[in-house]
CSV table of C-alpha atoms and ligand atoms in Angstrom, one decimal:
chain,number,residue,atom,x,y,z
A,576,MET,CA,98.9,78.7,-62.8
A,577,PRO,CA,97.6,78.9,-66.4
A,578,GLU,CA,96.4,75.7,-67.4
A,579,GLY,CA,96.2,74.5,-71.3
A,580,ARG,CA,96.1,71.9,-73.7
A,581,ILE,CA,99.3,71.0,-76.0
A,582,ILE,CA,97.3,71.1,-79.5
A,583,LYS,CA,100.9,70.6,-81.4
A,584,ALA,CA,104.5,70.1,-81.2
A,585,LEU,CA,107.1,71.2,-83.8
A,586,SER,CA,110.6,72.0,-83.2
A,587,GLY,CA,110.8,71.7,-79.5
A,588,TYR,CA,108.1,73.9,-79.1
A,589,TYR,CA,104.6,73.2,-77.5
A,590,TYR,CA,101.5,75.2,-78.8
A,591,VAL,CA,99.4,75.2,-75.5
A,592,LEU,CA,96.0,76.5,-76.4
A,593,ASP,CA,94.1,78.0,-73.1
A,594,GLU,CA,90.9,79.1,-73.9
A,595,GLU,CA,90.8,81.0,-77.4
A,596,LYS,CA,95.0,81.9,-77.3
A,597,THR,CA,97.9,79.6,-78.0
A,598,TRP,CA,100.7,79.7,-76.3
A,599,GLN,CA,104.3,78.9,-77.8
A,600,CYS,CA,106.0,77.2,-74.9
A,601,ARG,CA,109.3,75.1,-74.2
A,602,ALA,CA,109.3,72.6,-71.8
A,603,ARG,CA,111.3,72.9,-68.4
A,604,GLY,CA,114.5,71.0,-68.2
A,605,VAL,CA,112.9,68.7,-65.8
A,606,PHE,CA,111.3,66.9,-68.0
A,607,LYS,CA,114.3,65.7,-70.1
A,608,LYS,CA,116.1,64.7,-66.5
A,609,ARG,CA,113.4,62.5,-66.1
A,610,GLY,CA,113.1,60.8,-69.4
A,611,ILE,CA,109.5,62.2,-70.4
A,612,SER,CA,108.5,64.8,-72.7
A,613,PRO,CA,104.9,66.3,-73.0
A,614,LEU,CA,102.9,65.1,-75.9
A,615,VAL,CA,100.2,66.4,-77.9
A,616,GLY,CA,97.0,66.2,-76.0
A,617,ASP,CA,98.5,66.5,-72.7
A,618,TRP,CA,97.1,69.0,-69.8
A,619,VAL,CA,99.8,71.0,-69.1
A,620,THR,CA,100.2,73.8,-66.2
A,621,TYR,CA,102.6,76.7,-67.7
A,622,ASP,CA,104.2,80.0,-66.9
A,623,GLN,CA,103.1,83.2,-69.3
A,624,GLY,CA,106.0,85.0,-70.7
A,625,GLU,CA,106.2,87.7,-73.4
A,626,ASN,CA,105.0,87.3,-76.8
A,627,GLN,CA,102.8,84.5,-76.1
A,628,GLU,CA,105.6,82.1,-74.9
A,629,GLY,CA,105.9,80.4,-71.8
A,630,PHE,CA,107.2,77.3,-70.2
A,631,ILE,CA,105.6,74.0,-69.6
A,632,GLN,CA,105.6,73.3,-65.9
A,633,THR,CA,104.0,70.4,-64.8
A,634,VAL,CA,101.8,67.6,-67.2
A,635,ALA,CA,98.9,66.2,-65.8
A,636,ASP,CA,98.3,62.2,-65.6
A,637,ARG,CA,97.4,61.0,-68.7
A,638,LYS,CA,93.9,59.3,-69.4
A,639,THR,CA,95.4,57.1,-72.7
A,640,GLU,CA,98.3,57.6,-74.4
A,641,LEU,CA,98.7,56.5,-78.3
A,642,VAL,CA,102.2,55.5,-79.7
A,643,ARG,CA,101.4,56.0,-83.5
A,644,PRO,CA,100.7,58.7,-83.9
A,645,PRO,CA,101.7,59.9,-80.2
A,646,ILE,CA,99.0,61.6,-78.4
A,647,ALA,CA,97.9,61.7,-75.0
A,648,ASN,CA,94.2,61.6,-73.7
A,649,VAL,CA,92.4,60.5,-76.9
A,650,GLU,CA,89.4,59.4,-75.5
A,651,GLN,CA,87.3,57.8,-78.7
A,652,ALA,CA,88.1,56.7,-82.1
A,653,PHE,CA,85.9,56.9,-84.9
A,654,LEU,CA,86.5,53.6,-87.1
A,655,VAL,CA,85.5,54.7,-90.4
A,656,PHE,CA,84.7,52.0,-92.7
A,657,SER,CA,82.5,52.3,-96.5
A,658,LEU,CA,80.6,49.3,-97.6
A,659,ALA,CA,81.9,49.6,-101.1
A,660,GLU,CA,84.6,51.7,-102.8
A,661,PRO,CA,86.7,49.9,-100.8
A,662,VAL,CA,84.6,47.0,-99.7
A,663,PHE,CA,84.0,46.6,-96.2
A,664,ASN,CA,86.7,44.6,-94.4
A,665,PRO,CA,85.3,42.9,-91.1
A,666,LEU,CA,88.8,41.4,-90.4
A,667,LEU,CA,90.2,45.0,-90.3
A,668,LEU,CA,87.8,46.1,-88.5
A,669,ASP,CA,88.0,44.0,-85.5
A,670,ARG,CA,91.8,44.4,-86.1
A,671,PHE,CA,91.3,48.3,-85.2
A,672,LEU,CA,88.9,47.1,-82.7
A,673,VAL,CA,91.5,45.1,-80.8
A,674,HIS,CA,93.9,48.0,-80.9
A,675,THR,CA,91.4,50.7,-79.8
A,676,GLU,CA,90.4,48.1,-76.8
A,677,GLY,CA,94.3,48.0,-75.8
A,678,ALA,CA,94.8,51.7,-75.6
A,679,GLY,CA,91.6,52.2,-74.0
A,680,LEU,CA,89.6,54.0,-76.2
A,681,ARG,CA,86.0,54.1,-76.9
A,682,SER,CA,85.0,53.0,-80.5
A,683,ILE,CA,82.5,54.3,-82.5
A,684,ILE,CA,81.9,52.4,-85.8
A,685,CYS,CA,81.5,55.0,-88.9
A,686,LEU,CA,80.0,53.1,-91.8
A,687,SER,CA,80.6,55.8,-94.7
A,688,LYS,CA,79.5,56.2,-98.2
A,689,VAL,CA,75.9,54.9,-97.2
A,690,ASP,CA,74.7,56.6,-100.1
A,691,LEU,CA,76.4,53.9,-102.2
A,692,LEU,CA,75.2,51.0,-100.8
A,693,ARG,CA,72.6,49.9,-98.3
A,694,ASP,CA,72.8,46.3,-98.9
A,695,GLY,CA,74.7,44.7,-95.9
A,696,TYR,CA,74.5,47.4,-94.0
A,697,GLN,CA,71.7,46.4,-91.6
A,698,ALA,CA,73.6,43.0,-90.9
A,699,ILE,CA,77.2,45.0,-90.2
A,700,LYS,CA,75.3,47.3,-88.1
A,701,GLU,CA,73.3,44.6,-85.8
A,702,THR,CA,76.3,42.6,-85.6
A,703,TYR,CA,78.6,45.4,-84.1
A,704,GLU,CA,75.9,46.8,-82.1
A,705,GLN,CA,74.7,43.6,-80.7
A,706,ILE,CA,78.6,43.6,-79.4
A,707,GLY,CA,77.9,46.6,-77.7
A,708,TYR,CA,79.5,49.2,-80.3
A,709,PRO,CA,77.8,52.1,-81.4
A,710,VAL,CA,77.3,52.2,-85.2
A,711,LEU,CA,76.8,55.6,-87.1
A,712,ALA,CA,76.3,55.7,-91.1
A,713,THR,CA,77.3,58.6,-92.8
A,714,SER,CA,77.6,60.1,-96.3
A,715,LYS,CA,78.9,63.3,-97.3
A,716,LYS,CA,76.6,63.3,-100.5
A,717,THR,CA,73.6,63.2,-98.4
A,718,GLY,CA,74.5,65.0,-95.3
A,719,GLU,CA,73.1,61.4,-92.9
A,720,GLY,CA,75.2,61.1,-90.4
A,721,ILE,CA,77.2,64.4,-89.8
A,722,GLN,CA,74.8,66.0,-87.0
A,723,GLU,CA,75.2,62.9,-85.0
A,724,LEU,CA,78.8,62.8,-85.6
A,725,LYS,CA,79.0,66.5,-84.3
A,726,ALA,CA,77.2,65.6,-81.3
A,727,LEU,CA,79.5,62.2,-80.6
A,728,LEU,CA,82.6,64.6,-80.9
A,729,ARG,CA,81.3,67.1,-78.5
A,730,ASN,CA,83.8,67.8,-75.6
A,731,HIS,CA,86.0,64.8,-76.3
A,732,ILE,CA,89.1,64.3,-77.9
A,733,SER,CA,88.9,62.0,-80.7
A,734,VAL,CA,90.8,60.3,-83.8
A,735,PHE,CA,89.6,58.9,-87.1
A,736,SER,CA,91.0,55.7,-88.5
A,737,GLY,CA,90.2,53.5,-91.4
A,738,GLN,CA,92.0,52.3,-94.6
A,739,SER,CA,92.6,55.0,-97.3
A,740,GLY,CA,89.8,56.1,-99.4
A,741,VAL,CA,87.0,55.2,-97.1
A,742,GLY,CA,86.0,58.7,-96.5
A,743,LYS,CA,88.0,60.2,-93.5
A,744,SER,CA,88.8,63.3,-94.7
A,745,SER,CA,85.6,64.1,-96.5
A,746,LEU,CA,84.0,63.4,-93.1
A,747,LEU,CA,86.6,65.8,-91.2
A,748,ASN,CA,85.7,68.4,-94.1
A,749,GLU,CA,81.9,68.3,-93.1
A,750,ILE,CA,82.4,68.9,-89.5
A,751,LEU,CA,85.2,71.3,-89.7
A,752,PRO,CA,83.9,73.9,-92.0
A,753,GLY,CA,85.5,76.9,-89.9
A,754,VAL,CA,88.6,75.6,-90.0
A,755,ASN,CA,88.6,76.2,-93.8
A,756,LEU,CA,90.9,73.6,-94.7
A,757,GLN,CA,90.9,72.6,-98.2
A,758,ILE,CA,89.9,69.0,-99.4
A,759,GLY,CA,92.8,68.5,-100.6
A,760,GLN,CA,95.0,69.6,-97.6
A,761,VAL,CA,93.2,67.8,-95.2
A,762,SER,CA,93.5,64.5,-97.4
A,763,GLU,CA,97.1,65.2,-97.9
A,764,ARG,CA,97.7,65.9,-94.1
A,765,LEU,CA,96.0,62.5,-93.2
A,766,ARG,CA,97.6,60.9,-95.9
A,767,ARG,CA,101.4,61.7,-95.0
A,768,GLY,CA,100.0,60.7,-91.5
A,769,LYS,CA,100.4,57.0,-92.5
A,770,HIS,CA,103.9,57.1,-93.6
A,771,THR,CA,106.0,59.2,-91.9
A,772,THR,CA,106.6,60.0,-88.4
A,773,ARG,CA,105.0,63.7,-88.8
A,774,HIS,CA,103.5,66.1,-86.4
A,775,VAL,CA,100.1,65.5,-85.2
A,776,GLU,CA,98.0,68.6,-84.7
A,777,LEU,CA,94.9,68.4,-82.7
A,778,ILE,CA,91.9,70.4,-84.3
A,779,PRO,CA,89.5,72.3,-82.1
A,780,VAL,CA,85.9,71.1,-82.8
A,781,GLU,CA,82.5,71.2,-80.8
A,782,GLY,CA,84.2,71.7,-77.5
A,783,GLY,CA,86.9,69.1,-77.9
A,784,PHE,CA,89.4,68.2,-80.5
A,785,VAL,CA,89.7,65.8,-83.3
A,786,ALA,CA,93.6,64.7,-84.6
A,787,ASP,CA,94.4,65.6,-88.2
A,788,THR,CA,96.3,62.4,-88.8
A,789,PRO,CA,94.4,58.9,-88.5
A,790,GLY,CA,94.8,56.9,-85.2
A,791,PHE,CA,96.5,53.9,-85.3
A,792,SER,CA,99.0,53.9,-88.4
A,793,GLN,CA,100.4,50.6,-87.2
A,794,LEU,CA,98.4,47.5,-86.7
A,795,ASP,CA,100.5,44.7,-85.8
A,796,PHE,CA,100.1,43.0,-82.9
A,797,PHE,CA,103.8,42.8,-80.9
A,798,ASP,CA,102.4,44.1,-77.7
A,799,VAL,CA,99.6,41.8,-77.5
A,800,ASP,CA,100.3,38.6,-75.4
A,801,PRO,CA,98.3,35.3,-76.9
A,802,GLU,CA,96.6,35.0,-73.3
A,803,GLN,CA,95.6,38.8,-73.3
A,804,LEU,CA,93.8,38.9,-77.2
A,805,GLY,CA,91.0,37.4,-75.9
A,806,TYR,CA,90.2,40.5,-73.4
A,807,HIS,CA,90.5,42.6,-76.2
A,808,PHE,CA,87.4,41.3,-77.8
A,809,ILE,CA,84.6,42.7,-75.9
A,810,ASP,CA,82.2,39.9,-76.7
A,811,PHE,CA,84.4,37.2,-75.3
A,812,LYS,CA,85.0,39.2,-71.8
A,813,PRO,CA,82.1,38.1,-70.1
A,814,TYR,CA,82.8,34.5,-70.6
A,815,ILE,CA,86.4,34.3,-70.2
A,816,ALA,CA,86.4,34.1,-66.2
A,817,ASP,CA,84.2,30.7,-67.0
A,818,CYS,CA,87.1,29.1,-68.7
A,819,LYS,CA,88.1,26.0,-67.1
A,820,PHE,CA,91.8,26.8,-67.6
A,821,ARG,CA,93.5,30.2,-67.1
A,822,GLY,CA,95.4,31.4,-69.7
A,823,CYS,CA,92.7,29.6,-72.1
A,824,LEU,CA,93.2,30.5,-75.6
A,825,HIS,CA,89.9,29.4,-76.5
A,826,ILE,CA,91.0,27.4,-79.7
A,827,SER,CA,90.8,23.8,-78.5
A,828,GLU,CA,91.4,23.6,-74.5
A,829,PRO,CA,88.5,21.8,-72.9
A,830,GLY,CA,85.9,23.7,-70.9
A,831,CYS,CA,86.4,26.8,-72.6
A,832,ALA,CA,83.4,29.0,-72.0
A,833,VAL,CA,83.9,31.3,-74.9
A,834,ARG,CA,83.8,28.4,-77.2
A,835,ALA,CA,80.6,27.2,-75.6
A,836,ALA,CA,79.2,30.8,-76.2
A,837,LEU,CA,80.0,30.3,-79.8
A,838,ALA,CA,78.2,27.2,-80.1
A,839,ASP,CA,75.0,28.7,-78.3
A,840,GLY,CA,75.0,31.7,-80.7
A,841,GLN,CA,76.2,34.3,-78.1
A,842,ILE,CA,79.4,35.1,-80.0
A,843,ASN,CA,79.5,35.9,-83.6
A,844,GLN,CA,81.1,33.3,-85.8
A,845,GLN,CA,83.4,36.1,-87.8
A,846,ARG,CA,84.4,37.6,-84.7
A,847,TYR,CA,85.5,34.2,-83.6
A,848,ASP,CA,87.3,33.4,-86.8
A,849,ASN,CA,88.9,36.8,-87.1
A,850,TYR,CA,90.0,36.3,-83.4
A,851,ALA,CA,91.6,32.9,-84.3
A,852,VAL,CA,93.3,34.9,-87.4
A,853,PHE,CA,95.0,37.3,-84.8
A,854,LEU,CA,96.1,34.5,-82.3
A,855,GLU,CA,98.0,32.9,-85.4
A,856,GLU,CA,99.5,36.0,-86.5
A,857,ILE,CA,100.8,36.7,-82.7
A,858,LYS,CA,102.0,33.1,-82.0
A,859,GLU,CA,103.9,33.4,-85.4
A,860,ASP,CA,105.6,36.6,-84.4
A,861,LYS,CA,106.6,35.2,-81.3
A,862,ARG,CA,108.2,32.5,-82.9
A,863,ARG,CA,110.2,34.5,-85.3
A,864,ARG,CA,111.8,36.6,-82.4
B,739,GDP,P1,90.1,59.0,-97.1
B,739,GDP,O1,91.3,58.5,-97.8
B,739,GDP,O2,89.7,58.2,-96.3
B,739,GDP,O3,90.4,60.6,-96.4
B,739,GDP,O4,89.4,59.4,-97.9
B,739,GDP,P2,88.1,60.5,-98.7
B,739,GDP,O5,87.7,61.7,-97.9
B,739,GDP,O6,90.0,61.2,-99.9
B,739,GDP,O7,87.4,60.2,-99.8
B,739,GDP,C1,87.9,59.2,-101.1
B,739,GDP,C2,86.8,59.1,-102.0
B,739,GDP,O8,86.0,59.0,-101.9
B,739,GDP,C3,86.8,60.5,-102.4
B,739,GDP,O9,86.8,60.2,-103.9
B,739,GDP,C4,85.5,61.0,-101.8
B,739,GDP,O10,84.9,61.8,-103.3
B,739,GDP,C5,84.7,59.6,-102.2
B,739,GDP,N1,83.7,60.0,-100.8
B,739,GDP,C6,83.9,60.1,-99.7
B,739,GDP,N2,82.8,60.2,-98.8
B,739,GDP,C7,81.8,60.1,-99.3
B,739,GDP,C8,80.4,59.5,-99.4
B,739,GDP,O11,79.6,59.8,-98.4
B,739,GDP,N3,79.6,59.1,-100.7
B,739,GDP,C9,80.4,58.8,-101.8
B,739,GDP,N4,79.4,58.7,-103.0
B,739,GDP,N5,81.8,59.1,-102.0
B,739,GDP,C10,82.5,59.4,-101.1
B,740,ZN,ZN1,88.5,29.9,-73.2
């Protein structure tokens, strides 16, 4: 049976890309009965009918599943942060990283608009590379980092995330020249994605896909338990097993290996402070509900 990737869902139709052709498909009733529905990003088998129409028969197991926006099988997130306009916000970056870790995605930190400002760039790069995240500097003005960005996109399904104004649309336009999207169009697509549940679409690029809607449009911690939060900090992870108490929150417990690593300089103070902010937020949410 033919196989393909759902790249768009609209009004009950799923658009399945198979090689170069797109098939407008409906899903079999069996999906509804089981209470599941195919998602953009799903790898499916389908029957081919007339006029490029078809029926989705099966959906392959998902590697990952994002909720907002709903996309299956995203592999990596580019977290786009400018150093200036808007100013770099490490709390927001760590917040995104908690979510990408929770979703099981590879994260690539993309420091945008490096033509504007060099100061502080090296420090941020070193901090996050030390933790284990790739950091890429980009500029649409000078073209820096665009080839590297393309190479990283190759054969993967990616989302771009980051607050508005950091240059996500501009970067997408640099890497999607063949798609013929106007700057305004792309920004408009990306912008709308933030506030409404609109339809997400995957755009083919470099043998993979990028979503036309920013990943992680909601950044609350409702799904995270206090004891789990530390595991979403990949720099804490190696130490947690050595904490004296199971369920250690790494704040004031005796024998906490994370705090020992912090005192040792193995864990960055800012990362730890941000962890503590998120932990309070999670506890506060739990108290309120
Ligand atoms: P988005 O909201 O994240 O999609 O950001 P946009 O791509 O719409 O860019 C926001 C503003 O930043 C626009 O005025 C862009 O021209 C500007 N901008 C984007 N990338 C760069 C860059 O690499 N260098 C400079 N100097 N400005 C940029
Ligand atoms: Zn601990």
